[in-house]
Amino acid sequence: LNWTGVDMEDAKKIKDYKVIPGGTITQRKGSLVTVEGIILSFEPDIISLDDSKEARAKMICGHAISTESMTALIRSIISEGRYQIICPGLKTDGTACEIEWSYPACRKIGVLTRDEEKEFETKLSMNFVNRDPHMGECSKCHVAIWNEDLNMIRVQCVNCRKKKQAVDFCWRFLREWKGVLSEDCGNPECTGIEYKIRSLKGTDRKTIGTVKNIPCLRACPKCTMVIEHSKGCKQMTCKNCSGKFCFICLGVWTSCKRVAMR
């Protein structure tokens, strides 16, 4: 613990340091040298490029990072709405490393304080829920729930069902279901636009054929229904309007060959 720049000794009491009311006692980070289970490296920091002889952690991809840089990286990832910690470094051929680092390892290397652990883990979890189209928050108990079928917009929370307090709610609007029809939740503010934006903005990316970095979710160019690509080729048929289109370029299937050849 630290008060006004002075490390507080375990053998002393807080009153010995004359801490004023409203003052802030901070928890200082320890050295990586004392952290068990990590490989030390004296290579330059992958983020700050600091090449001083400070002990850094060697990650699974071989890149080195300091305690301060790791903490800053996690905070940056959270602020961007992401939940995966990806190595920001480059390979020897100049391409992006893109190796995912596990949060438990990053937490250890960042020597996070208790406040940082609580803040980071809460926000990373919320980012995961917000970015995954299959995840949502129950409008009643606020527990995260999984919806396997994205076309199923009237859902129930498993947690509430176990407590015999289940209430149907709209997966698109994340509000209680008030309507009587299977496709209309009865909430006048619900247009489905919020759901589509949330889904498309946060979707992961994949490789289809030889084309990389394609969103896993697309909106049908004819009716705008959100469709997920799970496997197979790029030709898609919308279950809602039967429209055929290319999942890569979003062009109608009859004109896709011309677009794909560019």
Coordinates of C-alpha atoms in Angstrom, one line a residue:
L1 CA 0.0 0.0 0.0
N2 CA 1.1 3.5 -0.7
W3 CA 0.2 6.9 0.8
T4 CA 1.5 10.1 -0.8
G5 CA 4.4 8.4 -2.4
V6 CA 5.5 6.5 0.7
D7 CA 5.2 2.6 0.9
M8 CA 3.3 1.7 4.0
E9 CA 5.0 -1.0 6.1
D10 CA 3.0 -4.0 7.3
A11 CA 4.2 -3.6 10.9
K12 CA 2.8 -0.1 11.2
K13 CA -0.8 1.0 11.5
I14 CA -2.6 3.5 9.2
K15 CA -2.8 6.1 12.0
D16 CA 1.0 6.1 12.1
Y17 CA 1.0 7.7 8.6
K18 CA -1.4 10.4 9.6
V19 CA -3.8 9.7 6.8
I20 CA -6.2 12.6 6.4
P21 CA -10.0 12.0 6.1
G22 CA -10.9 11.6 2.4
G23 CA -7.3 10.7 1.5
T24 CA -6.6 7.9 -1.0
I25 CA -4.4 4.9 -0.2
T26 CA -3.2 3.2 -3.4
Q27 CA -2.0 -0.4 -3.9
R28 CA 1.3 -0.4 -5.7
K29 CA 2.2 -3.1 -8.2
G30 CA 4.8 -5.6 -7.5
S31 CA 7.7 -6.6 -9.7
L32 CA 7.5 -9.4 -12.3
V33 CA 10.5 -11.0 -10.7
T34 CA 8.3 -12.1 -7.8
V35 CA 5.5 -13.4 -10.0
E36 CA 5.4 -17.2 -10.3
G37 CA 4.7 -19.1 -13.4
I38 CA 6.0 -16.7 -16.0
I39 CA 9.1 -16.6 -18.2
L40 CA 11.1 -13.4 -17.9
S41 CA 12.6 -11.6 -20.9
F42 CA 14.8 -8.6 -21.3
E43 CA 13.8 -8.0 -24.9
P44 CA 12.3 -4.6 -25.8
D45 CA 8.7 -4.0 -24.7
I46 CA 6.3 -4.8 -27.6
I47 CA 4.2 -1.7 -27.0
S48 CA 6.5 1.0 -25.6
L49 CA 9.6 -0.3 -27.3
D50 CA 11.5 0.4 -24.1
D51 CA 14.8 -1.5 -24.3
S52 CA 16.0 -0.9 -20.8
K53 CA 17.2 -3.8 -18.7
E54 CA 13.9 -4.2 -17.0
A55 CA 12.4 -7.7 -16.5
R56 CA 9.4 -8.2 -18.8
A57 CA 7.2 -11.2 -19.4
K58 CA 7.7 -13.4 -22.4
M59 CA 4.3 -14.2 -23.9
I60 CA 3.4 -17.5 -25.7
C61 CA 4.1 -15.9 -29.1
G62 CA 7.6 -14.8 -28.0
H63 CA 6.9 -11.1 -27.6
A64 CA 7.9 -9.3 -24.4
I65 CA 5.7 -6.9 -22.4
S66 CA 6.0 -5.1 -19.1
T67 CA 3.6 -4.8 -16.3
E68 CA 2.6 -1.2 -17.1
S69 CA 2.2 -2.0 -20.8
M70 CA 0.0 -5.0 -20.1
T71 CA -2.3 -3.0 -17.8
A72 CA -2.5 -0.2 -20.4
L73 CA -3.3 -2.8 -23.2
I74 CA -6.2 -4.4 -21.2
R75 CA -7.6 -0.9 -20.5
S76 CA -7.4 0.0 -24.2
I77 CA -9.1 -3.2 -25.2
I78 CA -11.9 -2.6 -22.8
S79 CA -12.4 1.0 -24.0
E80 CA -12.8 -0.2 -27.6
G81 CA -15.5 -2.6 -26.5
R82 CA -13.4 -5.8 -27.1
Y83 CA -13.0 -8.7 -24.8
Q84 CA -10.2 -10.7 -26.4
I85 CA -6.6 -9.8 -25.6
I86 CA -4.7 -10.1 -28.9
C87 CA -0.9 -9.6 -29.2
P88 CA -0.4 -6.2 -30.8
G89 CA 3.1 -7.1 -32.1
L90 CA 4.4 -8.1 -35.5
K91 CA 5.9 -11.3 -36.8
T92 CA 9.4 -11.4 -38.3
D93 CA 7.8 -11.1 -41.8
G94 CA 6.0 -7.9 -40.9
T95 CA 2.5 -9.4 -40.6
A96 CA 0.3 -9.0 -37.5
C97 CA 1.0 -11.5 -34.7
E98 CA -2.7 -11.8 -33.7
I99 CA -2.0 -14.5 -31.1
E100 CA -4.7 -14.4 -28.3
W101 CA -3.4 -14.1 -24.8
S102 CA -5.5 -15.7 -22.0
Y103 CA -6.9 -13.2 -19.4
P104 CA -5.6 -15.2 -16.4
A105 CA -2.0 -14.9 -17.8
C106 CA -2.5 -11.2 -18.6
R107 CA -3.9 -10.5 -15.2
K108 CA -0.9 -12.2 -13.6
I109 CA 1.6 -10.3 -15.8
G110 CA -0.2 -7.0 -15.3
V111 CA 0.1 -7.5 -11.5
L112 CA -3.4 -6.0 -11.3
T113 CA -4.6 -4.4 -8.1
R114 CA -7.9 -5.6 -6.6
D115 CA -9.7 -2.6 -8.0
E116 CA -8.3 -3.2 -11.4
E117 CA -9.2 -6.9 -11.3
K118 CA -12.8 -6.1 -10.4
E119 CA -13.1 -3.3 -13.0
F120 CA -11.4 -5.2 -15.9
E121 CA -13.3 -8.5 -15.3
T122 CA -16.6 -6.8 -15.1
K123 CA -16.1 -4.7 -18.2
L124 CA -14.6 -7.6 -20.2
S125 CA -17.6 -9.7 -19.4
M126 CA -20.0 -7.0 -20.4
N127 CA -18.1 -6.5 -23.7
F128 CA -18.4 -10.2 -24.4
V129 CA -22.1 -10.1 -23.8
N130 CA -22.6 -7.0 -25.9
R131 CA -20.5 -8.2 -28.9
D132 CA -21.8 -11.8 -29.2
P133 CA -25.1 -11.8 -31.0
H134 CA -26.1 -15.1 -29.2
M135 CA -25.7 -13.4 -25.8
G136 CA -28.1 -11.1 -24.2
E137 CA -29.2 -9.9 -20.7
C138 CA -32.5 -10.9 -19.1
S139 CA -34.6 -7.8 -18.7
K140 CA -35.8 -9.0 -15.3
C141 CA -32.9 -10.6 -13.4
H142 CA -30.1 -9.2 -15.6
V143 CA -28.4 -12.5 -15.9
A144 CA -26.6 -13.2 -19.2
I145 CA -28.4 -15.8 -21.4
W146 CA -27.6 -17.7 -24.6
N147 CA -29.9 -17.8 -27.6
E148 CA -28.8 -20.5 -30.1
D149 CA -31.4 -19.6 -32.8
L150 CA -31.1 -15.9 -33.8
N151 CA -34.5 -16.2 -35.6
M152 CA -36.2 -16.9 -32.3
I153 CA -37.0 -13.4 -31.0
R154 CA -39.4 -14.4 -28.2
V155 CA -37.3 -16.0 -25.4
Q156 CA -37.3 -16.9 -21.8
C157 CA -34.5 -16.7 -19.2
V158 CA -33.4 -20.0 -17.8
N159 CA -32.5 -18.5 -14.5
C160 CA -36.0 -16.9 -14.0
R161 CA -37.6 -20.2 -15.2
K162 CA -35.8 -22.1 -12.4
K163 CA -37.2 -19.6 -9.9
K164 CA -40.7 -20.0 -11.5
Q165 CA -40.6 -16.3 -12.3
A166 CA -40.1 -16.6 -16.1
V167 CA -41.3 -13.8 -18.3
D168 CA -41.1 -13.8 -22.1
F169 CA -39.0 -10.9 -23.5
C170 CA -38.0 -9.7 -26.9
W171 CA -34.5 -10.7 -28.0
R172 CA -34.2 -7.8 -30.4
F173 CA -35.2 -5.1 -27.9
L174 CA -34.3 -6.9 -24.6
R175 CA -37.5 -5.8 -23.0
E176 CA -40.5 -7.7 -21.7
W177 CA -42.8 -9.2 -24.4
K178 CA -46.1 -7.3 -24.4
G179 CA -47.6 -8.4 -27.7
V180 CA -49.8 -11.3 -28.6
L181 CA -48.2 -12.0 -32.0
S182 CA -45.1 -14.2 -32.5
E183 CA -43.3 -11.5 -34.5
D184 CA -44.3 -8.4 -32.6
C185 CA -43.2 -7.9 -29.0
G186 CA -45.7 -5.0 -28.5
N187 CA -43.1 -2.4 -27.6
P188 CA -43.7 0.6 -29.9
E189 CA -40.0 1.6 -29.6
C190 CA -38.8 -1.8 -30.9
T191 CA -38.1 -1.7 -34.6
G192 CA -35.4 -4.4 -34.6
I193 CA -32.8 -1.8 -35.7
E194 CA -31.1 -1.7 -32.3
Y195 CA -30.6 -5.5 -32.4
K196 CA -29.3 -5.5 -35.9
I197 CA -26.8 -2.8 -35.2
R198 CA -25.7 -4.5 -31.9
S199 CA -25.3 -7.8 -33.8
L200 CA -23.5 -6.6 -36.9
K201 CA -21.2 -4.2 -35.0
G202 CA -19.9 -6.8 -32.6
T203 CA -19.7 -9.9 -34.8
D204 CA -16.5 -12.0 -35.1
R205 CA -14.7 -12.4 -38.5
K206 CA -13.8 -15.5 -40.4
T207 CA -12.3 -16.9 -43.6
I208 CA -14.7 -18.0 -46.4
G209 CA -12.9 -19.9 -49.1
T210 CA -9.7 -17.8 -49.7
V211 CA -11.2 -14.5 -48.6
K212 CA -10.2 -13.4 -45.1
N213 CA -11.8 -11.0 -42.5
I214 CA -15.4 -11.6 -43.5
P215 CA -18.0 -10.9 -40.8
C216 CA -19.8 -14.0 -39.4
L217 CA -23.1 -12.1 -39.5
R218 CA -24.6 -10.2 -42.4
A219 CA -27.9 -8.5 -43.0
C220 CA -29.8 -9.9 -46.0
P221 CA -29.6 -7.2 -48.7
K222 CA -33.2 -7.8 -49.6
C223 CA -35.1 -7.9 -46.3
T224 CA -32.3 -7.0 -43.8
M225 CA -32.8 -10.1 -41.7
V226 CA -29.6 -10.9 -39.7
I227 CA -28.0 -14.2 -41.0
E228 CA -25.1 -16.1 -39.6
H229 CA -22.6 -18.0 -41.7
S230 CA -21.7 -21.2 -39.9
K231 CA -20.1 -23.3 -42.7
G232 CA -20.2 -24.0 -46.4
C233 CA -19.7 -21.7 -49.4
K234 CA -20.4 -18.0 -49.8
Q235 CA -23.9 -18.5 -51.5
M236 CA -26.6 -17.8 -49.0
T237 CA -30.4 -18.2 -49.2
C238 CA -32.4 -16.1 -46.7
K239 CA -35.0 -18.1 -44.8
N240 CA -37.2 -15.0 -44.5
C241 CA -37.4 -13.8 -48.1
S242 CA -35.7 -16.6 -50.0
G243 CA -33.4 -14.1 -51.6
K244 CA -30.1 -15.5 -52.8
F245 CA -26.9 -13.5 -52.3
C246 CA -23.2 -13.7 -51.8
F247 CA -22.1 -13.6 -48.1
I248 CA -18.8 -12.0 -49.1
C249 CA -19.8 -9.1 -51.3
L250 CA -23.6 -8.9 -50.4
G251 CA -24.3 -8.8 -54.1
V252 CA -27.2 -10.8 -55.6
W253 CA -26.0 -14.3 -56.5
T254 CA -26.4 -13.9 -60.2
S255 CA -23.9 -11.0 -60.3
C256 CA -21.5 -12.4 -57.7
K257 CA -19.1 -14.0 -60.1
R258 CA -18.2 -10.7 -61.6
V259 CA -17.6 -9.2 -58.2
A260 CA -15.6 -12.1 -56.9
M261 CA -13.2 -11.9 -59.8
R262 CA -12.0 -8.4 -59.0

